[in-house]
Short mmCIF file of C-alpha atoms in Angstrom, two decimals:
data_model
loop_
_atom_site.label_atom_id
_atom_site.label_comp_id
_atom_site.label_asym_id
_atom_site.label_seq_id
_atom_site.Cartn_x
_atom_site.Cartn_y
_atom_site.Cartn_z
CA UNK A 103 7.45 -34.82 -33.98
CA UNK A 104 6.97 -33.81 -30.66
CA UNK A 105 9.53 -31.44 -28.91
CA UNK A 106 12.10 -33.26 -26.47
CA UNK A 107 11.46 -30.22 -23.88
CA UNK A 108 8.44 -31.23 -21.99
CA UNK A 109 5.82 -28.61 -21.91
CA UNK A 110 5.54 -27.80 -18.13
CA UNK A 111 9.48 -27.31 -18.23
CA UNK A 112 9.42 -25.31 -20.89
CA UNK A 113 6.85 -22.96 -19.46
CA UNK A 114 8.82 -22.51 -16.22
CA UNK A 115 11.61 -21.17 -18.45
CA UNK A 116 9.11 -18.22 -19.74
CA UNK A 117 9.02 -17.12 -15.56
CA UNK A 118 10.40 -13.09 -15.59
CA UNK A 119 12.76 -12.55 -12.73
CA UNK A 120 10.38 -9.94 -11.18
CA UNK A 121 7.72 -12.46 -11.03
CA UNK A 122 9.69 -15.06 -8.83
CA UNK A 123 10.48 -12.16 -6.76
CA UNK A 124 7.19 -10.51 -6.29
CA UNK A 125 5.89 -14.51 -5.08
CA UNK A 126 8.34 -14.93 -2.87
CA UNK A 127 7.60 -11.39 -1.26
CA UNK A 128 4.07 -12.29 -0.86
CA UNK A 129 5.29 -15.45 1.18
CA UNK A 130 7.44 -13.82 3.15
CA UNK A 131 4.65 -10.80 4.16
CA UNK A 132 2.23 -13.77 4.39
CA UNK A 133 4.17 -15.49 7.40
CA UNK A 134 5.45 -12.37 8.95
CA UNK A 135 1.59 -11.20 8.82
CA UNK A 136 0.97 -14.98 10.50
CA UNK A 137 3.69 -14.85 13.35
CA UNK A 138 2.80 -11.14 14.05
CA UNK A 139 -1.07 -11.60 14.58
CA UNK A 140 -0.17 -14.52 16.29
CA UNK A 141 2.01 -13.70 18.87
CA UNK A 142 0.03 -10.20 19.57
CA UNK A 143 -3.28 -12.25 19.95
CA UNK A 144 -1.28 -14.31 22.79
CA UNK A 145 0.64 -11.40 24.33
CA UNK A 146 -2.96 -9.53 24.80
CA UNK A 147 -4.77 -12.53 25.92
CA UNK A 148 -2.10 -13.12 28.82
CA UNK A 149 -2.44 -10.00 29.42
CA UNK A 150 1.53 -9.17 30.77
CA UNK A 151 2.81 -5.77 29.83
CA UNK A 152 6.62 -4.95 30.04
CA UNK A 153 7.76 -1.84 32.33
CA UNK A 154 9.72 0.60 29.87
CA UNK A 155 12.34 1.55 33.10
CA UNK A 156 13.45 -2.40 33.76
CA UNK A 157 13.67 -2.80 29.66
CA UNK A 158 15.95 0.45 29.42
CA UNK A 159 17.59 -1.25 32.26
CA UNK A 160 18.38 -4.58 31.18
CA UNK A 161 18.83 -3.43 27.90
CA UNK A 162 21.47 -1.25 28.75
CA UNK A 163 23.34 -4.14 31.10
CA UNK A 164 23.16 -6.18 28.02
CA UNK A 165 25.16 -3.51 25.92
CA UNK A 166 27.55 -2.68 28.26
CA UNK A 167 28.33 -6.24 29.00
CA UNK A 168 28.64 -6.59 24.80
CA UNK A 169 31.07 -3.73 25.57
CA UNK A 170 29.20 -1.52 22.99
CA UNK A 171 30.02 1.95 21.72
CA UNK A 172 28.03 4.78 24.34
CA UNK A 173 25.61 5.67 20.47
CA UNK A 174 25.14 1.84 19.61
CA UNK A 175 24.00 1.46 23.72
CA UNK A 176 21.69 4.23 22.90
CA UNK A 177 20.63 3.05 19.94
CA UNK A 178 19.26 -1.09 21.39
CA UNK A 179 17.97 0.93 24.07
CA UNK A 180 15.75 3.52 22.30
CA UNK A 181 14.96 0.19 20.01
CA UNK A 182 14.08 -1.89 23.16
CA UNK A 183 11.66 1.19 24.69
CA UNK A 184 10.10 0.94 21.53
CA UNK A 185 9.18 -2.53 21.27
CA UNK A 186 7.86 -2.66 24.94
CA UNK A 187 5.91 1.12 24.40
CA UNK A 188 4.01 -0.86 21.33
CA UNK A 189 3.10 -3.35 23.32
CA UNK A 190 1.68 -1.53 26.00
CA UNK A 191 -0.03 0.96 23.34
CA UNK A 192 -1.31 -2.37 22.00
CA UNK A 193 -2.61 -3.48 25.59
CA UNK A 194 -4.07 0.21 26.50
CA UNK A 195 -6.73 -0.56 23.64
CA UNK A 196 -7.07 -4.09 23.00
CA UNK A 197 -10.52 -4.19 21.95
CA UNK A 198 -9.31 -2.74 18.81
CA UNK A 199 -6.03 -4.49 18.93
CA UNK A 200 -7.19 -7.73 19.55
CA UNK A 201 -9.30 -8.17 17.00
CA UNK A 202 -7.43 -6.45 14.29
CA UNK A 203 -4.03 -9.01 15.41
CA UNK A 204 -6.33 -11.86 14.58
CA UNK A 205 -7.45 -10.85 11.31
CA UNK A 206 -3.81 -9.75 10.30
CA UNK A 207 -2.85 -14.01 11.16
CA UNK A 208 -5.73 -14.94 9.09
CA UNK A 209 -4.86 -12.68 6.15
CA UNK A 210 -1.15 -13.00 6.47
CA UNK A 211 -2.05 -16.88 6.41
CA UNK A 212 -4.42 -16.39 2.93
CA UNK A 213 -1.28 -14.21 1.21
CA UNK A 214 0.86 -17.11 2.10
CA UNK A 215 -0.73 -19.73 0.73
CA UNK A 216 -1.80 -17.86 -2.03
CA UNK A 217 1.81 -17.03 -2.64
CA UNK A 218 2.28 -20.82 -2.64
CA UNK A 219 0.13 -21.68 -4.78
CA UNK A 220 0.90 -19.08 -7.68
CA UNK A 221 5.31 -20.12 -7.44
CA UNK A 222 3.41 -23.06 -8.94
CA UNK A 223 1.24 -21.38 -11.63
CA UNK A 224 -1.55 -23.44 -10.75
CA UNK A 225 -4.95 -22.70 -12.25
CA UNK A 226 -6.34 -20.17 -11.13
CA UNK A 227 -3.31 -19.37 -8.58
CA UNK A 228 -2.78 -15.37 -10.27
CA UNK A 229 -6.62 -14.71 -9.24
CA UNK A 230 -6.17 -15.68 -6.03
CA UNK A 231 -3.15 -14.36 -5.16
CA UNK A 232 -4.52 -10.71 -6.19
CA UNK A 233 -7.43 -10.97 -4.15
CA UNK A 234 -5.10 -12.08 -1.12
CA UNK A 235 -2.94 -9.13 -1.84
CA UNK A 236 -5.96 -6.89 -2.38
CA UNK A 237 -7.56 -7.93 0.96
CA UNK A 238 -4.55 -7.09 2.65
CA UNK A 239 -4.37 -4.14 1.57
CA UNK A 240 -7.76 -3.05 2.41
CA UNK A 241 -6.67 -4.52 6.26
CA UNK A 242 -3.70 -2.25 6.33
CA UNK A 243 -5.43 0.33 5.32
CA UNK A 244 -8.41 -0.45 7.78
CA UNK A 245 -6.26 -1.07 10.42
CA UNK A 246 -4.50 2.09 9.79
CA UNK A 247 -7.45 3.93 10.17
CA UNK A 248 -8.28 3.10 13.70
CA UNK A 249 -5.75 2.43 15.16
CA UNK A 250 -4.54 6.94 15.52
CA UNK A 251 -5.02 6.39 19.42
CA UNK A 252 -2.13 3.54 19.46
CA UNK A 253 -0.11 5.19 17.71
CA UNK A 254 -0.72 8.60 19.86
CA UNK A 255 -0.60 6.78 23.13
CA UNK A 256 2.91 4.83 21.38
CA UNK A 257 4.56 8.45 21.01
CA UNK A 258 3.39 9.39 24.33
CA UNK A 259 5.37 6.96 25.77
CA UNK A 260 8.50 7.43 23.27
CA UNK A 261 8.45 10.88 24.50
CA UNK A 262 8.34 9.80 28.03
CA UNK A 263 11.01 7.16 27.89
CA UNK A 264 13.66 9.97 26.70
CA UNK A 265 14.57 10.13 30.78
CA UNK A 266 15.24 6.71 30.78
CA UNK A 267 18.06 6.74 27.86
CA UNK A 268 21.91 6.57 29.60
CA UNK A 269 23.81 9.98 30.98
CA UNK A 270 26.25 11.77 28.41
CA UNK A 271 23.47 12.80 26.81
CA UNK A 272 21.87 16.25 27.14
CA UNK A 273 18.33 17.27 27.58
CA UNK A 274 18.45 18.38 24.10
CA UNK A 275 19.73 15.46 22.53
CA UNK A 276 17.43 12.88 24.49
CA UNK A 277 13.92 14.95 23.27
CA UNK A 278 15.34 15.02 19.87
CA UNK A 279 15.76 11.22 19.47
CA UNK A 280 11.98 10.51 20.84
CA UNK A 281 10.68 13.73 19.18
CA UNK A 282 6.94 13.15 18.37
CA UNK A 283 6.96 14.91 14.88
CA UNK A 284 9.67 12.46 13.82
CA UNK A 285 7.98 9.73 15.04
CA UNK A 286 4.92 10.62 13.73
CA UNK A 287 6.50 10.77 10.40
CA UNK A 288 7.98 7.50 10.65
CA UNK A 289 4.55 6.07 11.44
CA UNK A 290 3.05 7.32 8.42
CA UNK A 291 6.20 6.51 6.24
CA UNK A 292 5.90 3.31 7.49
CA UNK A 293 2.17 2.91 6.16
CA UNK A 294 2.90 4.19 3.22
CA UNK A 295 6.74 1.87 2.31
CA UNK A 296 6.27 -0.57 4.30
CA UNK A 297 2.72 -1.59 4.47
CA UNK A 298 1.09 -0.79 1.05
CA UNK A 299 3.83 -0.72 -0.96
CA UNK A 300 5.08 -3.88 -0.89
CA UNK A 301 1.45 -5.53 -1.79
CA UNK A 302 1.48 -2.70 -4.59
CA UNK A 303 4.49 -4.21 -6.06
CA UNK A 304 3.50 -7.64 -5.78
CA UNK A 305 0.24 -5.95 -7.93
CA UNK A 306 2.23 -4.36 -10.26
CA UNK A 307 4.45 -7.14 -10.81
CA UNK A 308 1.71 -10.63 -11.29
CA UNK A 309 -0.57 -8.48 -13.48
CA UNK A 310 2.21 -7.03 -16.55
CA UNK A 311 1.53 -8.95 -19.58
CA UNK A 312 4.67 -11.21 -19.14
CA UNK A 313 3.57 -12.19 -15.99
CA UNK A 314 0.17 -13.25 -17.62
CA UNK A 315 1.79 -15.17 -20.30
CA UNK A 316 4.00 -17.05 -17.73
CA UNK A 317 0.97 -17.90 -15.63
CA UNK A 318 -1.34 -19.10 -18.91
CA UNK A 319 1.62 -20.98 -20.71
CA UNK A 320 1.91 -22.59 -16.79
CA UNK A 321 -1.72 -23.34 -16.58
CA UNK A 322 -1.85 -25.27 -20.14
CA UNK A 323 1.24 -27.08 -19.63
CA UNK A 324 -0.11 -28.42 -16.70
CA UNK A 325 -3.67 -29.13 -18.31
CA UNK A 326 -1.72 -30.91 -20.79
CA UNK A 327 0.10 -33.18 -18.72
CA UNK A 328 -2.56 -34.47 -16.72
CA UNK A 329 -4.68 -35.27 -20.18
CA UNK A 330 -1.48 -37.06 -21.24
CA UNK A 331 -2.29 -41.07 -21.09
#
């Protein structure tokens, strides 16, 4: 007698929590990979850099008119520079940039569909998905690698912009927020948490023997129900 739990929805119960998780991660760093390279490709082709002084500016007329706290003022500005000194580090050396923000919409478009395809547990679907993750990984890492002089020319201007951040604050205090050992830290914390490891994890997580069993018991089931007559 056959069982009354059909085969496919039985294997979907064997899923591990992590699993779900990790393949929804690789989704989301797929798209945000797409919309990234996407909209620096366009921002460098148009070729229209922001000036840091009118972003402090409006930034700061947009606080105050929020009627925000003097630190959290301080804190969209300094946030605001930042975004605007990227893309102007991004601009000073776009024939590195340029290329490297299509490649990171092509490969953030693989590790989404990839990611797709395994929440499936297609065929197949677990191979691909680690050779998405492990090309973007070697990108990061690639991109990383030459990419010092943007993030040297990025702290340059950080440590610039500290003029621009509102009064009450003393000389002190403004070099210490855009210090360029701090900053340099966070850029290679950044690499480290927020580049590699979340493709590590996604690693970690699709290739644990539960994970294996979930994808296998998936690809059967579904072999099975397309021999059914």
């Amino acid at each position: 007698m056959s069982s009354s739990v059909p085969p496919l929805v039985r294997a979907r119960s064997l899923r591990p929590w992590y699993v779900m998780a990790a393949l929804v991660l690789a989704v989301v760093l797929g798209l945000q990979g797409l919309v990234n390279g996407c909209g620096s490709t366009l921002i460098l082709r148009e070729g229209t850099m922001p000036n840091l002084a009118t972003v402090a500016a409006q930034a700061e007329e947009a606080a105050q008119a929020e009627e925000a706290e003097p630190i959290q003022i301080q804190i969209q500005i300094l946030f605001r520079l930042g975004d605007a000194a990227h893309l102007r580090s991004l601009a000073e050396h776009a024939r590195v940039t340029f290329p490297l923000g299509v490649g990171r919409m092509l490969l953030g478009g693989l590790l989404c569909v990839a990611g797709f395809l395994a929440l499936s547990g297609r065929r197949g679907s677990r191979t691909f998905l680690l050779q998405a993750v492990a090309a973007n990984a070697v990108f990061v890492a690639l991109d990383y690698a030459l990419t010092p002089a943007v993030r040297a020319s990025w702290i340059g201007m950080m440590a610039q912009a500290s003029s621009l951040l509102p009064g009450g604050l003393t000389e002190q205090e403004r070099a210490s927020m855009t210090d360029p050992r701090l900053l340099w830290m966070a850029q290679r914390f950044r690499f480290v948490v927020f580049g590699l490891g979340p493709l590590a994890l996604i690693a970690l997580a699709i290739t644990r023997a539960p994970a294996r069993l979930w994808f296998q018991a998936m690809a059967a089931a579904t072999r099975d129900d397309t021999e059914e007559p």
